[in-house]
Amino acid sequence: GVATGNLDVIGSLKDPGFYGSPKVENGGFTIEYLKTHYTFEDEVLFNKDTISIREVVLTDTLTNTSGKLNGYLTHKLFY
């Protein structure tokens, strides 16, 4: 997939914060255990040490069925 938009990096090199909401187009991933490939298009939200998604529609490419996903990841500089 491709992400477009602005992502601001604010802070020092030792403690940067990432802020913005780039839009992902033609995004996709596979869950190997299920052998299922999903596609999506939506915004990914960055706020200092959190990356989140809200109501992202995932589409199963084999059955063309879909569902919604909400969630977030937190990090401390990805250590």
CSV table of N, CA and C in Angstrom, one decimal:
chain,number,residue,atom,x,y,z
A,1,GLY,N,0.8,-1.2,0.0
A,1,GLY,CA,0.0,0.0,0.0
A,1,GLY,C,0.9,1.3,0.0
A,2,VAL,N,0.2,2.4,0.0
A,2,VAL,CA,0.8,3.7,-0.1
A,2,VAL,C,0.2,4.6,1.0
A,3,ALA,N,1.0,5.3,1.7
A,3,ALA,CA,0.5,6.3,2.7
A,3,ALA,C,0.8,7.7,2.2
A,4,THR,N,-0.2,8.6,2.2
A,4,THR,CA,0.0,9.9,1.8
A,4,THR,C,-0.5,10.9,2.9
A,5,GLY,N,0.1,12.0,3.0
A,5,GLY,CA,-0.3,13.0,4.0
A,5,GLY,C,0.9,13.5,4.8
A,6,ASN,N,0.6,14.2,5.9
A,6,ASN,CA,1.7,14.8,6.7
A,6,ASN,C,1.9,14.0,8.0
A,7,LEU,N,3.1,13.9,8.4
A,7,LEU,CA,3.5,13.3,9.7
A,7,LEU,C,4.6,14.2,10.3
A,8,ASP,N,4.2,14.9,11.3
A,8,ASP,CA,5.1,15.8,12.0
A,8,ASP,C,5.9,15.1,13.0
A,9,VAL,N,7.2,15.4,13.1
A,9,VAL,CA,8.1,14.9,14.2
A,9,VAL,C,8.5,16.1,15.0
A,10,ILE,N,8.0,16.0,16.3
A,10,ILE,CA,8.2,17.1,17.2
A,10,ILE,C,9.0,16.6,18.5
A,11,GLY,N,10.0,17.4,18.9
A,11,GLY,CA,10.7,17.0,20.1
A,11,GLY,C,12.2,16.9,19.8
A,12,SER,N,12.9,16.3,20.7
A,12,SER,CA,14.3,16.1,20.6
A,12,SER,C,14.6,14.8,19.9
A,13,LEU,N,15.9,14.6,19.5
A,13,LEU,CA,16.3,13.3,18.9
A,13,LEU,C,16.2,12.2,19.9
A,14,LYS,N,16.3,12.5,21.2
A,14,LYS,CA,16.2,11.4,22.2
A,14,LYS,C,14.7,11.1,22.6
A,15,ASP,N,13.8,12.1,22.3
A,15,ASP,CA,12.4,11.9,22.7
A,15,ASP,C,11.5,12.5,21.6
A,16,PRO,N,11.5,12.0,20.4
A,16,PRO,CA,10.6,12.5,19.3
A,16,PRO,C,9.2,12.1,19.5
A,17,GLY,N,8.3,12.9,19.0
A,17,GLY,CA,6.9,12.6,19.0
A,17,GLY,C,6.4,12.6,17.6
A,18,PHE,N,5.6,11.7,17.2
A,18,PHE,CA,5.1,11.6,15.8
A,18,PHE,C,3.6,12.0,15.9
A,19,TYR,N,3.2,12.9,15.0
A,19,TYR,CA,1.8,13.4,15.0
A,19,TYR,C,1.3,13.6,13.6
A,20,GLY,N,0.1,13.1,13.3
A,20,GLY,CA,-0.5,13.2,12.0
A,20,GLY,C,-1.4,12.1,11.7
A,21,SER,N,-2.0,12.1,10.6
A,21,SER,CA,-3.0,11.1,10.2
A,21,SER,C,-2.9,10.8,8.7
A,22,PRO,N,-1.8,10.2,8.2
A,22,PRO,CA,-1.7,9.8,6.8
A,22,PRO,C,-2.8,8.8,6.4
A,23,LYS,N,-3.2,8.9,5.1
A,23,LYS,CA,-4.2,8.0,4.6
A,23,LYS,C,-3.5,6.9,3.9
A,24,VAL,N,-3.9,5.7,4.2
A,24,VAL,CA,-3.3,4.5,3.5
A,24,VAL,C,-4.3,4.1,2.4
A,25,GLU,N,-3.7,3.9,1.2
A,25,GLU,CA,-4.5,3.4,0.1
A,25,GLU,C,-3.9,2.1,-0.4
A,26,ASN,N,-4.7,1.1,-0.8
A,26,ASN,CA,-4.3,-0.2,-1.2
A,26,ASN,C,-3.5,-0.9,-0.1
A,27,GLY,N,-3.9,-0.7,1.1
A,27,GLY,CA,-3.2,-1.4,2.2
A,27,GLY,C,-3.6,-2.8,2.3
A,28,GLY,N,-2.8,-3.7,2.8
A,28,GLY,CA,-3.1,-5.1,3.0
A,28,GLY,C,-2.2,-5.8,3.8
A,29,PHE,N,-2.6,-6.9,4.3
A,29,PHE,CA,-1.8,-7.8,5.1
A,29,PHE,C,-2.4,-9.2,5.1
A,30,THR,N,-1.6,-10.2,5.5
A,30,THR,CA,-2.1,-11.6,5.6
A,30,THR,C,-1.9,-12.1,7.0
A,31,ILE,N,-2.9,-12.8,7.5
A,31,ILE,CA,-2.8,-13.5,8.8
A,31,ILE,C,-2.5,-15.0,8.4
A,32,GLU,N,-1.2,-15.4,8.5
A,32,GLU,CA,-0.8,-16.7,8.1
A,32,GLU,C,-1.5,-17.8,8.7
A,33,TYR,N,-1.8,-17.7,10.0
A,33,TYR,CA,-2.6,-18.8,10.7
A,33,TYR,C,-3.9,-19.1,10.0
A,34,LEU,N,-4.6,-18.0,9.5
A,34,LEU,CA,-5.9,-18.2,8.9
A,34,LEU,C,-5.7,-18.3,7.4
A,35,LYS,N,-4.5,-18.0,6.8
A,35,LYS,CA,-4.3,-18.0,5.4
A,35,LYS,C,-5.3,-17.1,4.7
A,36,THR,N,-5.5,-15.9,5.4
A,36,THR,CA,-6.4,-14.9,4.9
A,36,THR,C,-5.7,-13.6,4.6
A,37,HIS,N,-6.0,-13.0,3.4
A,37,HIS,CA,-5.5,-11.7,3.1
A,37,HIS,C,-6.6,-10.7,3.2
A,38,TYR,N,-6.2,-9.6,3.9
A,38,TYR,CA,-7.2,-8.5,4.1
A,38,TYR,C,-6.6,-7.2,3.4
A,39,THR,N,-7.6,-6.4,2.8
A,39,THR,CA,-7.2,-5.1,2.3
A,39,THR,C,-8.0,-4.0,3.1
A,40,PHE,N,-7.4,-2.8,3.0
A,40,PHE,CA,-8.1,-1.7,3.7
A,40,PHE,C,-7.6,-0.4,3.1
A,41,GLU,N,-8.4,0.7,3.3
A,41,GLU,CA,-8.0,2.0,3.0
A,41,GLU,C,-8.6,2.9,4.1
A,42,ASP,N,-7.8,3.6,4.8
A,42,ASP,CA,-8.2,4.5,5.8
A,42,ASP,C,-7.1,5.3,6.4
A,43,GLU,N,-7.4,6.1,7.4
A,43,GLU,CA,-6.3,6.9,8.1
A,43,GLU,C,-5.7,6.1,9.2
A,44,VAL,N,-4.4,6.3,9.4
A,44,VAL,CA,-3.7,5.8,10.6
A,44,VAL,C,-3.3,7.0,11.4
A,45,LEU,N,-3.7,7.0,12.7
A,45,LEU,CA,-3.5,8.2,13.5
A,45,LEU,C,-2.3,8.0,14.4
A,46,PHE,N,-1.4,9.0,14.3
A,46,PHE,CA,-0.1,9.1,15.1
A,46,PHE,C,-0.3,10.2,16.1
A,47,ASN,N,0.0,9.9,17.4
A,47,ASN,CA,-0.1,10.9,18.5
A,47,ASN,C,1.0,10.5,19.5
A,48,LYS,N,2.1,11.2,19.4
A,48,LYS,CA,3.3,11.0,20.3
A,48,LYS,C,3.8,9.6,20.3
A,49,ASP,N,3.3,8.8,21.2
A,49,ASP,CA,3.8,7.4,21.3
A,49,ASP,C,2.6,6.3,21.1
A,50,THR,N,1.6,6.8,20.3
A,50,THR,CA,0.5,5.9,20.0
A,50,THR,C,0.2,5.9,18.5
A,51,ILE,N,0.0,4.7,18.0
A,51,ILE,CA,-0.5,4.6,16.6
A,51,ILE,C,-1.8,3.9,16.7
A,52,SER,N,-2.9,4.5,16.1
A,52,SER,CA,-4.2,4.0,16.3
A,52,SER,C,-5.0,4.0,15.0
A,53,ILE,N,-6.0,3.1,14.9
A,53,ILE,CA,-7.0,3.0,13.8
A,53,ILE,C,-8.4,3.0,14.4
A,54,ARG,N,-9.3,3.6,13.7
A,54,ARG,CA,-10.7,3.7,14.2
A,54,ARG,C,-11.7,3.2,13.1
A,55,GLU,N,-12.4,2.2,13.3
A,55,GLU,CA,-13.5,1.8,12.4
A,55,GLU,C,-12.9,1.5,11.0
A,56,VAL,N,-11.8,0.9,10.9
A,56,VAL,CA,-11.2,0.6,9.6
A,56,VAL,C,-11.9,-0.7,9.1
A,57,VAL,N,-12.4,-0.6,7.9
A,57,VAL,CA,-13.1,-1.7,7.2
A,57,VAL,C,-12.0,-2.6,6.6
A,58,LEU,N,-11.9,-3.8,7.0
A,58,LEU,CA,-11.1,-4.8,6.5
A,58,LEU,C,-11.9,-5.7,5.5
A,59,THR,N,-11.4,-6.0,4.3
A,59,THR,CA,-12.1,-6.8,3.4
A,59,THR,C,-11.3,-8.1,3.1
A,60,ASP,N,-11.9,-9.2,3.3
A,60,ASP,CA,-11.3,-10.5,3.0
A,60,ASP,C,-11.3,-10.7,1.5
A,61,THR,N,-10.1,-10.8,0.9
A,61,THR,CA,-10.0,-10.8,-0.6
A,61,THR,C,-10.5,-12.1,-1.2
A,62,LEU,N,-10.6,-13.2,-0.5
A,62,LEU,CA,-11.1,-14.4,-1.0
A,62,LEU,C,-12.7,-14.5,-1.1
A,63,THR,N,-13.3,-14.1,0.0
A,63,THR,CA,-14.7,-14.2,0.1
A,63,THR,C,-15.4,-12.8,-0.1
A,64,ASN,N,-14.7,-11.7,-0.2
A,64,ASN,CA,-15.2,-10.4,-0.4
A,64,ASN,C,-16.1,-10.0,0.7
A,65,THR,N,-15.9,-10.5,1.9
A,65,THR,CA,-16.7,-10.1,3.1
A,65,THR,C,-15.8,-9.1,3.9
A,66,SER,N,-16.5,-8.3,4.8
A,66,SER,CA,-15.7,-7.3,5.5
A,66,SER,C,-16.2,-7.2,6.9
A,67,GLY,N,-15.3,-6.6,7.7
A,67,GLY,CA,-15.6,-6.3,9.1
A,67,GLY,C,-14.9,-5.0,9.5
A,68,LYS,N,-15.1,-4.5,10.7
A,68,LYS,CA,-14.5,-3.3,11.2
A,68,LYS,C,-13.5,-3.6,12.3
A,69,LEU,N,-12.4,-2.8,12.3
A,69,LEU,CA,-11.4,-3.0,13.3
A,69,LEU,C,-11.0,-1.7,13.9
A,70,ASN,N,-10.9,-1.8,15.3
A,70,ASN,CA,-10.4,-0.6,16.1
A,70,ASN,C,-9.2,-1.1,16.9
A,71,GLY,N,-8.3,-0.3,17.1
A,71,GLY,CA,-7.2,-0.7,17.9
A,71,GLY,C,-6.0,0.4,18.0
A,72,TYR,N,-5.0,0.1,18.8
A,72,TYR,CA,-3.9,1.0,18.9
A,72,TYR,C,-2.7,0.2,19.4
A,73,LEU,N,-1.5,0.8,19.1
A,73,LEU,CA,-0.2,0.3,19.5
A,73,LEU,C,0.4,1.5,20.3
A,74,THR,N,1.1,1.1,21.4
A,74,THR,CA,1.8,2.2,22.1
A,74,THR,C,3.3,1.7,22.0
A,75,HIS,N,4.2,2.7,22.1
A,75,HIS,CA,5.6,2.4,22.0
A,75,HIS,C,6.4,3.5,22.8
A,76,LYS,N,7.6,3.1,23.1
A,76,LYS,CA,8.6,4.0,23.7
A,76,LYS,C,9.7,4.0,22.7
A,77,LEU,N,9.6,4.8,21.6
A,77,LEU,CA,10.7,4.9,20.6
A,77,LEU,C,11.0,3.6,20.0
A,78,PHE,N,10.0,2.7,20.0
A,78,PHE,CA,10.1,1.4,19.4
A,78,PHE,C,11.2,0.5,20.0
A,79,TYR,N,11.5,0.7,21.2
A,79,TYR,CA,12.4,-0.1,21.9
A,79,TYR,C,11.8,-1.4,22.4
